[in-house]
Coordinates of C-alpha atoms in Angstrom, one line a residue:
X1 CA 0.0 0.0 0.0
X2 CA 2.8 2.4 0.8
X3 CA 4.3 1.9 -2.7
X4 CA 0.8 2.7 -4.2
X5 CA 0.6 5.9 -2.1
X6 CA 4.0 7.0 -3.6
X7 CA 2.7 6.3 -7.1
X8 CA -0.4 8.3 -6.3
X9 CA 1.9 11.2 -5.3
X10 CA 0.1 11.9 -2.0
X11 CA 2.0 14.0 0.5
X12 CA 3.0 12.5 3.9
X13 CA 1.0 9.6 5.1
X14 CA 0.6 7.8 8.4
X15 CA -0.9 4.5 9.4
X16 CA -3.3 4.4 12.4
X17 CA -4.0 0.9 13.7
X18 CA -7.6 2.0 14.6
X19 CA -8.4 2.4 10.9
X20 CA -7.4 -1.1 9.9
X21 CA -5.6 -0.9 6.6
X22 CA -6.3 2.8 5.9
X23 CA -3.7 5.5 5.7
X24 CA -4.2 9.1 6.7
X25 CA -2.5 11.4 4.1
X26 CA -1.6 15.1 3.6
X27 CA -1.9 16.2 7.2
X28 CA 0.0 19.3 6.4
X29 CA -2.4 20.4 3.6
X30 CA -6.0 21.6 3.4
X31 CA -7.3 18.3 1.9
X32 CA -6.8 15.4 4.3
X33 CA -7.2 12.0 2.7
X34 CA -8.0 8.7 4.3
X35 CA -7.2 6.0 1.7
X36 CA -8.0 2.4 1.9
X37 CA -8.2 -0.6 -0.5
X38 CA -11.6 -2.2 -0.3
X39 CA -13.3 -5.3 -1.6
X40 CA -16.8 -4.6 -0.3
X41 CA -18.6 -1.3 0.0
X42 CA -19.5 -2.1 3.7
X43 CA -15.8 -1.5 4.5
X44 CA -16.5 2.3 3.9
X45 CA -19.1 2.4 6.6
X46 CA -16.7 0.5 9.0
X47 CA -14.0 3.0 8.2
X48 CA -16.3 6.0 8.8
X49 CA -17.4 4.5 12.2
X50 CA -13.7 4.3 13.3
X51 CA -12.7 7.9 12.3
X52 CA -14.0 9.5 15.6
X53 CA -11.6 7.3 17.5
X54 CA -8.6 8.9 15.7
X55 CA -9.9 12.4 15.7
X56 CA -7.5 13.6 18.5
X57 CA -4.5 11.9 16.8
X58 CA -5.3 13.7 13.6
X59 CA -5.6 17.0 15.3
X60 CA -2.3 16.4 17.1
X61 CA -0.6 15.7 13.8
X62 CA -2.1 18.9 12.3
X63 CA -0.7 20.8 15.3
X64 CA 2.8 19.4 14.7
X65 CA 6.0 21.6 14.9
X66 CA 6.2 22.1 11.2
X67 CA 2.8 23.8 11.1
X68 CA 3.5 25.7 14.3
X69 CA 6.8 27.0 12.8
X70 CA 4.8 28.7 10.0
X71 CA 2.9 30.9 12.4
X72 CA 4.3 34.4 12.2
X73 CA 2.4 37.0 14.1
X74 CA -1.2 36.7 12.9
X75 CA -0.3 34.6 9.8
X76 CA -1.6 31.0 10.4
X77 CA -1.4 28.4 7.7
X78 CA -4.9 27.6 6.4
X79 CA -4.2 23.8 6.8
X80 CA -4.0 24.6 10.6
X81 CA -7.7 25.5 10.9
X82 CA -9.5 24.9 7.6
X83 CA -9.4 21.4 6.1
X84 CA -11.6 19.0 4.3
X85 CA -11.7 15.3 5.0
X86 CA -11.9 12.8 2.2
X87 CA -12.4 9.0 2.4
X88 CA -11.0 7.4 -0.7
X89 CA -11.8 3.8 -1.3
X90 CA -9.7 2.0 -3.9
X91 CA -11.4 -1.1 -5.4
X92 CA -9.5 -3.3 -7.9
X93 CA -11.9 -4.9 -10.3
X94 CA -10.7 -8.4 -10.9
X95 CA -13.6 -9.6 -13.0
X96 CA -16.9 -8.0 -14.3
X97 CA -18.9 -9.5 -11.3
X98 CA -16.6 -7.7 -8.8
X99 CA -17.4 -4.2 -10.2
X100 CA -19.7 -2.1 -8.0
X101 CA -22.9 -0.9 -9.7
X102 CA -23.0 2.9 -10.3
X103 CA -26.2 3.5 -8.5
X104 CA -24.8 1.9 -5.3
X105 CA -21.6 3.9 -5.7
X106 CA -23.6 7.1 -6.0
X107 CA -25.5 6.4 -2.8
X108 CA -22.2 6.0 -0.9
X109 CA -20.6 9.0 -2.6
X110 CA -23.6 11.3 -1.9
X111 CA -23.5 10.5 1.8
X112 CA -21.2 13.2 3.1
X113 CA -21.5 12.4 6.8
X114 CA -18.1 12.9 8.5
X115 CA -16.3 13.1 5.1
X116 CA -16.7 13.3 1.4
X117 CA -16.4 9.7 0.0
X118 CA -14.7 8.9 -3.3
X119 CA -14.7 5.4 -4.7
X120 CA -12.2 4.6 -7.5
X121 CA -12.6 1.4 -9.3
X122 CA -9.7 0.3 -11.5
X123 CA -8.3 -2.7 -13.3
X124 CA -4.7 -1.5 -13.8
X125 CA -2.4 0.6 -11.7
X126 CA -2.1 3.3 -14.4
X127 CA -5.9 3.6 -14.6
X128 CA -6.0 4.1 -10.8
X129 CA -3.2 6.8 -11.0
X130 CA -5.0 8.7 -13.8
X131 CA -8.4 8.6 -12.1
X132 CA -7.0 9.5 -8.7
X133 CA -5.2 12.5 -10.2
X134 CA -8.3 13.5 -12.1
X135 CA -10.7 13.3 -9.1
X136 CA -8.4 14.2 -6.1
X137 CA -5.8 16.5 -7.7
X138 CA -7.4 18.0 -10.8
X139 CA -5.1 21.1 -10.4
X140 CA -2.2 18.9 -11.5
X141 CA -3.7 18.4 -14.9
X142 CA -4.6 22.1 -15.1
X143 CA -1.0 23.0 -14.3
X144 CA 0.1 21.0 -17.4
X145 CA -2.0 23.0 -19.8
X146 CA -0.5 26.3 -21.0
X147 CA -2.6 29.4 -20.4
X148 CA -3.5 31.4 -23.5
X149 CA -2.1 34.9 -23.7
X150 CA 0.7 34.3 -21.3
X151 CA 3.4 34.3 -24.0
X152 CA 4.7 37.0 -26.3
X153 CA 4.8 34.5 -29.2
X154 CA 2.3 31.9 -30.2
X155 CA 2.4 29.2 -27.5
X156 CA 2.7 25.5 -28.3
X157 CA -0.8 24.3 -27.5
X158 CA -1.9 20.7 -28.0
X159 CA -5.6 21.4 -28.8
X160 CA -6.4 17.7 -28.8
X161 CA -5.1 17.3 -25.3
X162 CA -6.9 20.5 -24.2
X163 CA -10.2 19.2 -25.8
X164 CA -9.8 15.8 -24.1
X165 CA -9.1 17.5 -20.7
X166 CA -12.2 19.8 -21.1
X167 CA -14.4 16.8 -21.8
X168 CA -13.1 15.1 -18.6
X169 CA -13.9 18.3 -16.7
X170 CA -17.4 18.4 -18.1
X171 CA -18.0 14.7 -17.2
X172 CA -16.8 15.5 -13.6
X173 CA -19.1 18.5 -13.4
X174 CA -22.1 16.6 -14.7
X175 CA -21.3 13.8 -12.2
X176 CA -21.2 16.2 -9.2
X177 CA -24.4 18.0 -10.3

């Protein structure tokens, strides 16, 4: 799992025994992720029920020396007091029968009690990496695209890549609506 977290390019991560197989990631950022591989959707509810037991540990980690060093006068890092919690369930699809139905997934993802839930189903590692980046870190894709009008000369723009990216954004917006 730790190798997978490195491939997904999450920030720091920690393992809390109380969360049984889940890793808490990005404690120094405004988007805290709890990532776990699952085989059944019920594992998400079990994880949600365990989160209150590690609340104080998470807060202690947010209040670590690194964050406290950033406090200068009245300037406090936003991650210190304003953060979102995401539960990200990773489900490897081994065969067509093991894939979760979209209506059941929607029910879980719409339930935002305690945290926003994101379920990523994948068959191959690269598919997981691409979907994770698209859903959790969309700004990384945006950073790759050149902004129009920022160059004195005509910029090299891959319009096919830009069009494909905008289609993905539209799909994501439609899914969230």
